[in-house]
Amino acid sequence: MTKQILKMTVNGQTEEVLVEPRELLVYVLREKIGMKGPHVGCETSHCGACTVEINGKSVKSCTMFAVQAQGAEITTIEGLGTPDALHVLQTNFKEHHGLQCGFCTPGMITRAHRLLQENPNPTEKEVRFGIAGNICRCTGYQNIVKAILSAAAEINASKEAAQ
Amino acid sequence: MIPAAFEYHRPADIRGALSILVEHGDDARVLAGGHSLIPMMKLRMADVPHLIDLQDISSLKGITIEGGRITIGAMTTQHELITNDALHAAAPLLREAALQIADPQVRYMGTIGGNVANGDPGNDMPGLMQCLDATFTLEGPNGTRTVQARDFYEAAYTTDRDDAEILTHISLDATTAGYAYEKQKRKIGDYATAACAVLITKENGVVTSASVAMTNLSDVPVFSEAAAEALIGGTCDTAAVKAAVAAALADIDPTEDNRGPVKFKMHVAGVIIARAIERAWSRA
């Protein structure tokens, strides 16, 4: 089937790859662009391990063909922080033990990142509902919720300090 | 997980989309949010040689509210339905229901048009649209026509939409009636074991109008005229709710699956319908 040149911005870098229409975005991100943070945990669009941010939306990249993302701005976990300068969500997941095997973590943090932009002061209930599209097998969620609430408080405190 | 190969089309307008649909007939399908179709393609349960992505067609997007009439473009996402405050003021039932559909990621992508056109009895919007007496606008090679939501569903995955037509808009009257969408499900993102949408208008303590529709309790959404009739003219007391529930249960035909056997579903439906009526009444 007709291949096409796909151009998109991934973590601020322009990427150009040749893709078949049937290639799922998560596959192109992992295998062709080298962003292996987004994971594949299911084939039924439930688990959210493949979550990335596309044009300001949290999207399960296993349920989107890469060609649909033509021209899109994509952020994966690799774009949120670096090992030397972790994103505040990353430091809080570490601090509060919000991960164990780490397989859901890239999707979880990418989703949490979007959630906090839309709702900077979520309640515990809103955090749980807001990450309901992300399944974790290890943590029991409790520490993920703590990490996100703590990150929110930290972001808000630094915003206040800046004002 | 691996879909079969297909040709990808991305028309800029409805005319372009229709011409591809007409050219390829059964071999073409439109792609909206992709959150029912792509999962089916990954399991090779849907064979789609030509996929027509509607994302560039701006006429399919947006919500307008004019003179008490709401028009929603088919490509409007669940996320947009939830976050639109004007829509919430005009028809609050929509946000209540949309928040019970799927999960955040799916709601960013999944569209109202895809939800109502899919034809899966598990989808929540069809019953909701029947409750709201919504009108669907379909555009095909021979022009535009409208169908009432209450007449649209024929069987599981079979609707009144012709293969060469695209569902473009959904329109409905704004309503300040008491409302509720009550849904029993096993977990977040699950289709309903039983769900019920209710609208009730109250004047001088009496029900003056009512609308009751149910989700995933038959191979199509079920609008129960008899349930509404059991409520109208009464005070929504225990006896009236019981009569309405009995009437609604007589209209459904659930099937056994891993959400439970028929007897269980009838029981759950009874509980859910009563709760929906009671909450709608409390808001009327």
Short mmCIF file of C-alpha atoms in Angstrom, two decimals:
data_model
loop_
_atom_site.label_atom_id
_atom_site.label_comp_id
_atom_site.label_asym_id
_atom_site.label_seq_id
_atom_site.Cartn_x
_atom_site.Cartn_y
_atom_site.Cartn_z
CA MET A 1 0.00 0.00 0.00
CA THR A 2 1.13 3.52 -0.75
CA LYS A 3 3.82 4.65 1.62
CA GLN A 4 4.08 8.27 2.53
CA ILE A 5 6.56 10.64 4.07
CA LEU A 6 5.43 11.51 7.54
CA LYS A 7 6.67 14.72 9.06
CA MET A 8 6.04 15.45 12.71
CA THR A 9 7.68 17.16 15.64
CA VAL A 10 8.70 14.77 18.38
CA ASN A 11 9.99 16.31 21.60
CA GLY A 12 10.82 19.49 19.74
CA GLN A 13 12.75 17.80 16.93
CA THR A 14 11.45 17.59 13.38
CA GLU A 15 11.27 13.97 12.26
CA GLU A 16 10.72 12.68 8.76
CA VAL A 17 10.05 9.01 8.20
CA LEU A 18 8.63 6.84 5.46
CA VAL A 19 5.61 4.92 6.73
CA GLU A 20 2.95 2.54 5.57
CA PRO A 21 -0.57 3.69 6.46
CA ARG A 22 -1.15 0.66 8.68
CA GLU A 23 1.82 1.38 10.94
CA LEU A 24 0.60 2.36 14.38
CA LEU A 25 2.05 5.53 15.87
CA VAL A 26 3.54 3.68 18.84
CA TYR A 27 5.43 1.43 16.44
CA VAL A 28 6.80 4.36 14.44
CA LEU A 29 7.82 6.21 17.61
CA ARG A 30 9.60 3.19 19.02
CA GLU A 31 11.06 1.47 15.98
CA LYS A 32 11.65 4.32 13.55
CA ILE A 33 12.25 7.35 15.74
CA GLY A 34 13.86 5.57 18.67
CA MET A 35 11.58 6.85 21.41
CA LYS A 36 11.22 3.63 23.37
CA GLY A 37 9.63 5.15 26.46
CA PRO A 38 6.07 4.60 25.21
CA HIS A 39 5.33 0.92 25.77
CA VAL A 40 2.82 -1.58 24.48
CA GLY A 41 0.88 -3.34 27.22
CA CYS A 42 -2.21 -4.51 25.36
CA GLU A 43 -3.90 -4.77 22.01
CA THR A 44 -7.32 -3.50 23.06
CA SER A 45 -6.57 0.17 23.88
CA HIS A 46 -7.09 -0.26 27.61
CA CYS A 47 -3.73 -0.03 29.36
CA GLY A 48 -2.42 3.41 28.36
CA ALA A 49 1.25 2.38 28.52
CA CYS A 50 1.65 3.89 25.03
CA THR A 51 0.25 7.29 26.06
CA VAL A 52 1.93 10.29 24.47
CA GLU A 53 0.86 13.89 24.13
CA ILE A 54 -0.28 14.94 20.67
CA ASN A 55 -1.26 18.56 20.00
CA GLY A 56 -2.27 19.02 23.63
CA LYS A 57 -4.17 15.76 24.02
CA SER A 58 -3.25 12.58 25.86
CA VAL A 59 -3.44 9.88 23.21
CA LYS A 60 -2.93 6.13 23.29
CA SER A 61 -0.43 5.88 20.46
CA CYS A 62 -1.38 2.24 19.82
CA THR A 63 -4.79 3.43 18.66
CA MET A 64 -3.66 5.91 16.08
CA PHE A 65 -2.06 5.30 12.73
CA ALA A 66 1.14 7.28 12.38
CA VAL A 67 -0.22 8.89 9.20
CA GLN A 68 -2.97 10.48 11.29
CA ALA A 69 -0.24 12.40 13.11
CA GLN A 70 1.02 14.12 9.96
CA GLY A 71 2.21 17.57 11.04
CA ALA A 72 1.54 16.91 14.72
CA GLU A 73 3.51 18.02 17.77
CA ILE A 74 4.24 15.01 19.94
CA THR A 75 5.73 14.79 23.39
CA THR A 76 6.86 11.47 24.82
CA ILE A 77 8.38 10.78 28.21
CA GLU A 78 11.80 11.42 26.66
CA GLY A 79 10.72 15.03 26.09
CA LEU A 80 9.66 15.74 29.66
CA GLY A 81 12.97 15.66 31.45
CA THR A 82 16.52 14.38 31.25
CA PRO A 83 18.39 12.10 33.67
CA ASP A 84 20.28 15.18 34.87
CA ALA A 85 17.27 17.47 35.06
CA LEU A 86 14.19 15.43 35.86
CA HIS A 87 10.75 16.85 35.34
CA VAL A 88 8.96 17.60 38.60
CA LEU A 89 6.60 14.67 37.93
CA GLN A 90 9.59 12.40 37.50
CA THR A 91 11.22 13.50 40.75
CA ASN A 92 7.93 12.96 42.56
CA PHE A 93 7.34 9.51 41.10
CA LYS A 94 10.83 8.68 42.35
CA GLU A 95 10.34 10.33 45.73
CA HIS A 96 6.96 8.72 46.41
CA HIS A 97 7.75 5.31 44.94
CA GLY A 98 5.19 5.75 42.19
CA LEU A 99 6.72 3.01 40.09
CA GLN A 100 8.14 -0.46 40.44
CA CYS A 101 8.75 -2.29 37.16
CA GLY A 102 8.51 1.02 35.32
CA PHE A 103 6.59 -0.28 32.34
CA CYS A 104 3.49 1.88 32.84
CA THR A 105 5.49 4.88 34.06
CA PRO A 106 6.16 6.68 30.76
CA GLY A 107 2.47 6.60 29.85
CA MET A 108 1.44 7.40 33.40
CA ILE A 109 3.70 10.44 33.68
CA THR A 110 2.83 11.72 30.20
CA ARG A 111 -0.85 11.46 31.10
CA ALA A 112 -0.30 13.11 34.49
CA HIS A 113 1.55 15.93 32.75
CA ARG A 114 -1.51 16.72 30.62
CA LEU A 115 -3.88 16.24 33.54
CA LEU A 116 -2.05 18.85 35.63
CA GLN A 117 -2.12 21.32 32.78
CA GLU A 118 -5.89 21.03 32.56
CA ASN A 119 -6.48 20.78 36.29
CA PRO A 120 -3.54 22.23 38.27
CA ASN A 121 -5.24 21.59 41.63
CA PRO A 122 -6.82 18.17 41.39
CA THR A 123 -8.34 16.35 44.33
CA GLU A 124 -7.32 12.77 44.98
CA LYS A 125 -10.55 11.65 43.35
CA GLU A 126 -9.86 13.77 40.27
CA VAL A 127 -6.35 12.33 39.96
CA ARG A 128 -7.68 8.78 40.15
CA PHE A 129 -10.36 9.54 37.56
CA GLY A 130 -7.85 11.48 35.46
CA ILE A 131 -5.45 8.53 35.17
CA ALA A 132 -8.16 5.92 34.76
CA GLY A 133 -6.97 5.22 31.22
CA ASN A 134 -3.62 4.00 32.58
CA ILE A 135 -3.26 0.58 34.15
CA CYS A 136 -0.48 -0.33 36.56
CA ARG A 137 0.24 -3.89 37.68
CA CYS A 138 2.75 -3.09 40.43
CA THR A 139 1.95 -0.10 42.60
CA GLY A 140 -1.73 -0.38 43.48
CA TYR A 141 -1.93 3.26 42.35
CA GLN A 142 -1.70 4.74 45.85
CA ASN A 143 1.84 6.06 45.43
CA ILE A 144 1.15 7.22 41.89
CA VAL A 145 -1.66 9.38 43.24
CA LYS A 146 0.64 10.71 45.98
CA ALA A 147 3.33 11.50 43.42
CA ILE A 148 0.94 13.41 41.17
CA LEU A 149 -0.61 15.37 44.04
CA SER A 150 2.83 16.21 45.35
CA ALA A 151 4.02 17.30 41.90
CA ALA A 152 0.94 19.50 41.57
CA ALA A 153 1.68 21.16 44.92
CA GLU A 154 5.29 21.70 43.93
CA ILE A 155 4.38 23.22 40.56
CA ASN A 156 1.83 25.52 42.21
CA ALA A 157 4.28 26.59 44.92
CA SER A 158 6.94 27.48 42.38
CA LYS A 159 4.37 29.40 40.32
CA GLU A 160 3.38 31.38 43.40
CA ALA A 161 6.98 32.06 44.28
CA ALA A 162 7.58 33.36 40.77
CA GLN A 163 4.74 35.86 41.04
CA MET B 1 -2.23 -5.92 17.22
CA ILE B 2 -1.11 -5.68 13.58
CA PRO B 3 -3.76 -4.31 11.23
CA ALA B 4 -3.89 -5.43 7.60
CA ALA B 5 -2.63 -3.04 4.96
CA PHE B 6 -4.92 -0.35 3.56
CA GLU B 7 -4.89 2.79 1.45
CA TYR B 8 -5.16 5.97 3.48
CA HIS B 9 -7.20 8.93 2.27
CA ARG B 10 -7.45 12.32 3.88
CA PRO B 11 -10.03 14.44 2.06
CA ALA B 12 -10.40 18.13 2.86
CA ASP B 13 -14.16 18.24 2.55
CA ILE B 14 -17.28 16.08 2.66
CA ARG B 15 -17.57 15.98 -1.11
CA GLY B 16 -14.10 14.44 -1.33
CA ALA B 17 -14.91 11.91 1.37
CA LEU B 18 -18.17 10.91 -0.32
CA SER B 19 -16.53 10.42 -3.70
CA ILE B 20 -14.02 7.97 -2.17
CA LEU B 21 -16.85 6.16 -0.37
CA VAL B 22 -18.83 5.87 -3.60
CA GLU B 23 -15.81 4.76 -5.60
CA HIS B 24 -14.82 1.94 -3.22
CA GLY B 25 -18.23 0.97 -1.81
CA ASP B 26 -17.96 -1.74 0.82
CA ASP B 27 -14.17 -1.56 0.71
CA ALA B 28 -14.08 1.90 2.27
CA ARG B 29 -14.76 3.09 5.80
CA VAL B 30 -14.51 6.51 7.38
CA LEU B 31 -12.08 7.03 10.24
CA ALA B 32 -13.18 9.43 12.96
CA GLY B 33 -11.51 9.11 16.38
CA GLY B 34 -10.52 5.56 15.48
CA HIS B 35 -11.18 4.19 18.95
CA SER B 36 -13.63 1.50 17.88
CA LEU B 37 -12.47 0.97 14.30
CA ILE B 38 -8.69 0.71 14.89
CA PRO B 39 -9.10 -1.85 17.72
CA MET B 40 -11.26 -3.93 15.37
CA MET B 41 -8.66 -3.59 12.60
CA LYS B 42 -5.90 -4.67 15.00
CA LEU B 43 -7.85 -7.83 15.77
CA ARG B 44 -8.53 -8.26 12.02
CA MET B 45 -12.24 -8.19 12.75
CA ALA B 46 -12.70 -5.25 10.40
CA ASP B 47 -11.38 -5.45 6.87
CA VAL B 48 -10.88 -1.95 5.52
CA PRO B 49 -8.98 -1.70 2.22
CA HIS B 50 -9.62 2.07 2.06
CA LEU B 51 -9.62 4.23 5.15
CA ILE B 52 -10.98 7.77 4.83
CA ASP B 53 -9.70 10.00 7.63
CA LEU B 54 -12.21 12.78 8.35
CA GLN B 55 -9.93 14.89 10.56
CA ASP B 56 -9.34 17.66 8.01
CA ILE B 57 -13.04 18.28 7.37
CA SER B 58 -13.75 21.35 9.46
CA SER B 59 -17.50 21.33 8.74
CA LEU B 60 -17.75 18.19 10.86
CA LYS B 61 -16.41 19.91 13.95
CA GLY B 62 -17.85 22.23 16.54
CA ILE B 63 -20.87 22.82 18.71
CA THR B 64 -23.41 25.56 17.99
CA ILE B 65 -26.36 26.52 20.17
CA GLU B 66 -28.94 28.81 18.56
CA GLY B 67 -32.53 29.48 19.52
CA GLY B 68 -32.72 26.50 21.83
CA ARG B 69 -31.39 24.12 19.18
CA ILE B 70 -28.02 22.43 19.64
CA THR B 71 -26.03 21.21 16.64
CA ILE B 72 -22.96 19.07 17.21
CA GLY B 73 -20.57 18.17 14.41
CA ALA B 74 -19.99 14.45 14.14
CA MET B 75 -16.21 14.84 14.68
CA THR B 76 -16.69 16.61 18.02
CA THR B 77 -14.81 14.60 20.64
CA GLN B 78 -16.13 13.40 23.98
CA HIS B 79 -13.53 15.64 25.61
CA GLU B 80 -14.99 18.65 23.81
CA LEU B 81 -18.53 17.69 24.85
CA ILE B 82 -17.41 17.54 28.47
CA THR B 83 -15.46 20.80 28.51
CA ASN B 84 -18.00 22.93 26.62
CA ASP B 85 -19.75 25.00 29.31
CA ALA B 86 -22.41 26.40 26.98
CA LEU B 87 -23.36 22.86 26.01
CA HIS B 88 -23.43 21.86 29.66
CA ALA B 89 -25.84 24.72 30.40
CA ALA B 90 -28.04 23.79 27.42
CA ALA B 91 -28.14 20.00 27.86
CA PRO B 92 -26.38 18.84 31.04
CA LEU B 93 -27.23 15.21 30.40
CA LEU B 94 -24.46 15.07 27.78
CA ARG B 95 -21.57 15.84 30.14
CA GLU B 96 -22.92 13.47 32.78
CA ALA B 97 -22.98 10.66 30.24
CA ALA B 98 -19.75 11.49 28.41
CA LEU B 99 -17.82 11.32 31.69
CA GLN B 100 -18.94 7.71 32.01
CA ILE B 101 -17.63 6.79 28.57
CA ALA B 102 -14.21 5.13 28.27
CA ASP B 103 -11.24 6.98 29.82
CA PRO B 104 -9.47 10.33 29.34
CA GLN B 105 -7.30 9.28 26.39
CA VAL B 106 -10.17 7.68 24.54
CA ARG B 107 -12.34 10.76 25.18
CA TYR B 108 -9.73 13.05 23.58
CA MET B 109 -10.07 11.07 20.35
CA GLY B 110 -13.44 9.34 20.29
CA THR B 111 -16.16 11.40 18.63
CA ILE B 112 -19.88 11.70 19.19
CA GLY B 113 -20.53 10.82 15.56
CA GLY B 114 -18.44 7.68 15.76
CA ASN B 115 -20.16 6.70 18.97
CA VAL B 116 -23.66 7.02 17.53
CA ALA B 117 -22.84 5.63 14.07
CA ASN B 118 -20.83 2.61 15.28
CA GLY B 119 -23.95 0.58 15.96
CA ASP B 120 -22.45 -1.33 18.89
CA PRO B 121 -25.21 -1.66 21.51
CA GLY B 122 -22.51 -1.12 24.14
CA ASN B 123 -22.01 2.52 23.12
CA ASP B 124 -23.65 4.97 25.50
CA MET B 125 -24.53 7.86 23.21
CA PRO B 126 -27.18 6.03 21.13
CA GLY B 127 -29.55 5.51 24.07
CA LEU B 128 -28.77 9.00 25.24
CA MET B 129 -29.66 10.43 21.84
CA GLN B 130 -32.91 8.51 21.87
CA CYS B 131 -33.69 9.92 25.30
CA LEU B 132 -32.98 13.43 24.01
CA ASP B 133 -34.91 12.73 20.78
CA ALA B 134 -31.90 13.82 18.72
CA THR B 135 -31.84 14.04 14.95
CA PHE B 136 -28.96 12.65 12.88
CA THR B 137 -28.00 14.33 9.61
CA LEU B 138 -26.61 12.02 6.95
CA GLU B 139 -24.94 13.17 3.79
CA GLY B 140 -24.68 10.88 0.80
CA PRO B 141 -24.10 11.05 -2.93
CA ASN B 142 -27.79 11.89 -3.44
CA GLY B 143 -27.89 14.67 -0.88
CA THR B 144 -28.70 15.19 2.75
CA ARG B 145 -31.37 13.57 4.87
CA THR B 146 -32.22 13.38 8.54
CA VAL B 147 -33.18 10.42 10.71
CA GLN B 148 -34.43 10.46 14.27
CA ALA B 149 -32.14 8.65 16.73
CA ARG B 150 -35.21 6.70 17.77
CA ASP B 151 -35.50 5.27 14.23
CA PHE B 152 -31.79 4.85 13.44
CA TYR B 153 -30.85 1.55 15.07
CA GLU B 154 -31.87 -1.71 13.40
CA ALA B 155 -29.68 -4.41 14.95
CA ALA B 156 -26.17 -4.80 16.37
CA TYR B 157 -23.83 -2.89 14.00
CA THR B 158 -26.72 -2.28 11.63
CA THR B 159 -28.18 1.19 11.34
CA ASP B 160 -30.26 3.15 8.87
CA ARG B 161 -27.07 4.73 7.47
CA ASP B 162 -26.33 3.67 3.93
CA ASP B 163 -22.76 2.52 3.17
CA ALA B 164 -22.21 5.58 0.97
CA GLU B 165 -23.43 8.05 3.61
CA ILE B 166 -21.55 9.96 6.29
CA LEU B 167 -23.20 11.02 9.52
CA THR B 168 -22.32 14.71 9.64
CA HIS B 169 -24.29 16.32 12.47
CA ILE B 170 -26.39 15.61 15.49
CA SER B 171 -29.03 18.09 16.54
CA LEU B 172 -31.27 18.25 19.54
CA ASP B 173 -33.35 20.68 21.55
CA ALA B 174 -31.76 22.30 24.58
CA THR B 175 -33.42 20.96 27.70
CA THR B 176 -33.61 22.11 31.27
CA ALA B 177 -35.51 18.98 32.33
CA GLY B 178 -34.29 16.98 35.31
CA TYR B 179 -31.72 14.55 33.95
CA ALA B 180 -29.70 11.49 34.83
CA TYR B 181 -27.48 8.97 33.14
CA GLU B 182 -27.01 6.00 35.41
CA LYS B 183 -24.57 3.31 34.31
CA GLN B 184 -23.56 0.05 35.94
CA LYS B 185 -20.21 -1.20 34.72
CA ARG B 186 -17.49 -3.56 35.94
CA LYS B 187 -14.75 -0.96 35.80
CA ILE B 188 -13.66 2.27 34.12
CA GLY B 189 -13.91 2.05 30.38
CA ASP B 190 -16.27 -0.90 30.33
CA TYR B 191 -19.45 -0.91 28.33
CA ALA B 192 -22.53 -0.96 30.53
CA THR B 193 -23.96 -4.03 32.16
CA ALA B 194 -27.01 -1.80 32.19
CA ALA B 195 -27.44 1.94 31.73
CA CYS B 196 -30.37 4.29 31.57
CA ALA B 197 -30.91 7.90 30.48
CA VAL B 198 -33.85 9.81 31.89
CA LEU B 199 -35.29 13.30 31.41
CA ILE B 200 -38.19 14.50 33.55
CA THR B 201 -40.04 17.82 33.51
CA LYS B 202 -41.97 18.78 36.63
CA GLU B 203 -44.76 21.33 37.02
CA ASN B 204 -46.67 21.85 40.26
CA GLY B 205 -45.15 18.71 41.70
CA VAL B 206 -46.33 16.52 38.82
CA VAL B 207 -44.39 14.90 35.97
CA THR B 208 -45.44 16.71 32.79
CA SER B 209 -43.02 15.02 30.42
CA ALA B 210 -40.58 12.15 30.66
CA SER B 211 -38.17 10.28 28.44
CA VAL B 212 -36.50 6.96 29.27
CA ALA B 213 -33.93 5.13 27.14
CA MET B 214 -31.57 2.26 27.92
CA THR B 215 -28.12 1.13 26.88
CA ASN B 216 -26.72 -2.37 26.21
CA LEU B 217 -29.87 -4.16 27.23
CA SER B 218 -30.82 -5.31 23.76
CA ASP B 219 -29.05 -5.52 20.39
CA VAL B 220 -30.03 -1.86 19.91
CA PRO B 221 -30.56 1.05 22.30
CA VAL B 222 -34.10 0.97 23.69
CA PHE B 223 -36.40 3.97 24.00
CA SER B 224 -39.27 3.05 26.29
CA GLU B 225 -42.40 5.04 25.59
CA ALA B 226 -44.30 2.92 28.10
CA ALA B 227 -41.89 3.83 30.89
CA ALA B 228 -42.40 7.53 30.19
CA GLU B 229 -46.17 7.09 30.14
CA ALA B 230 -46.05 5.38 33.52
CA LEU B 231 -44.43 8.53 34.95
CA ILE B 232 -46.38 11.32 33.25
CA GLY B 233 -49.15 12.81 35.35
CA GLY B 234 -47.88 11.28 38.58
CA THR B 235 -45.68 12.52 41.39
CA CYS B 236 -42.83 10.08 40.81
CA ASP B 237 -43.68 8.27 44.03
CA THR B 238 -42.53 4.73 44.76
CA ALA B 239 -45.47 3.15 42.94
CA ALA B 240 -44.92 5.28 39.82
CA VAL B 241 -41.20 4.46 39.71
CA LYS B 242 -42.01 0.78 40.14
CA ALA B 243 -44.54 0.92 37.30
CA ALA B 244 -42.06 2.74 35.05
CA VAL B 245 -39.32 0.22 35.80
CA ALA B 246 -41.68 -2.65 35.02
CA ALA B 247 -42.66 -1.00 31.75
CA ALA B 248 -39.02 -0.39 30.80
CA LEU B 249 -38.00 -3.96 31.64
CA ALA B 250 -40.76 -5.24 29.37
CA ASP B 251 -39.11 -3.39 26.46
CA ILE B 252 -35.59 -4.83 26.79
CA ASP B 253 -34.04 -8.09 25.68
CA PRO B 254 -30.56 -8.49 27.19
CA THR B 255 -28.28 -11.36 26.24
CA GLU B 256 -25.91 -13.34 28.42
CA ASP B 257 -22.20 -12.47 28.21
CA ASN B 258 -19.37 -12.14 30.70
CA ARG B 259 -21.20 -9.21 32.31
CA GLY B 260 -23.72 -11.74 33.55
CA PRO B 261 -26.69 -13.93 32.70
CA VAL B 262 -30.01 -12.51 31.54
CA LYS B 263 -31.65 -12.77 34.96
CA PHE B 264 -28.85 -10.75 36.54
CA LYS B 265 -29.02 -8.11 33.81
CA MET B 266 -32.77 -7.74 34.29
CA HIS B 267 -32.16 -7.25 38.01
CA VAL B 268 -29.37 -4.71 37.46
CA ALA B 269 -31.44 -2.90 34.84
CA GLY B 270 -34.30 -2.55 37.31
CA VAL B 271 -32.01 -1.00 39.91
CA ILE B 272 -30.35 1.34 37.40
CA ILE B 273 -33.61 2.51 35.81
CA ALA B 274 -35.09 3.30 39.22
CA ARG B 275 -31.96 5.23 40.24
CA ALA B 276 -31.95 7.20 37.00
CA ILE B 277 -35.62 8.14 37.39
CA GLU B 278 -35.12 9.15 41.01
CA ARG B 279 -32.08 11.30 40.25
CA ALA B 280 -33.74 12.96 37.25
CA TRP B 281 -36.81 13.68 39.40
CA SER B 282 -34.63 15.18 42.14
CA ARG B 283 -33.21 17.59 39.55
CA ALA B 284 -36.54 18.36 37.82
#
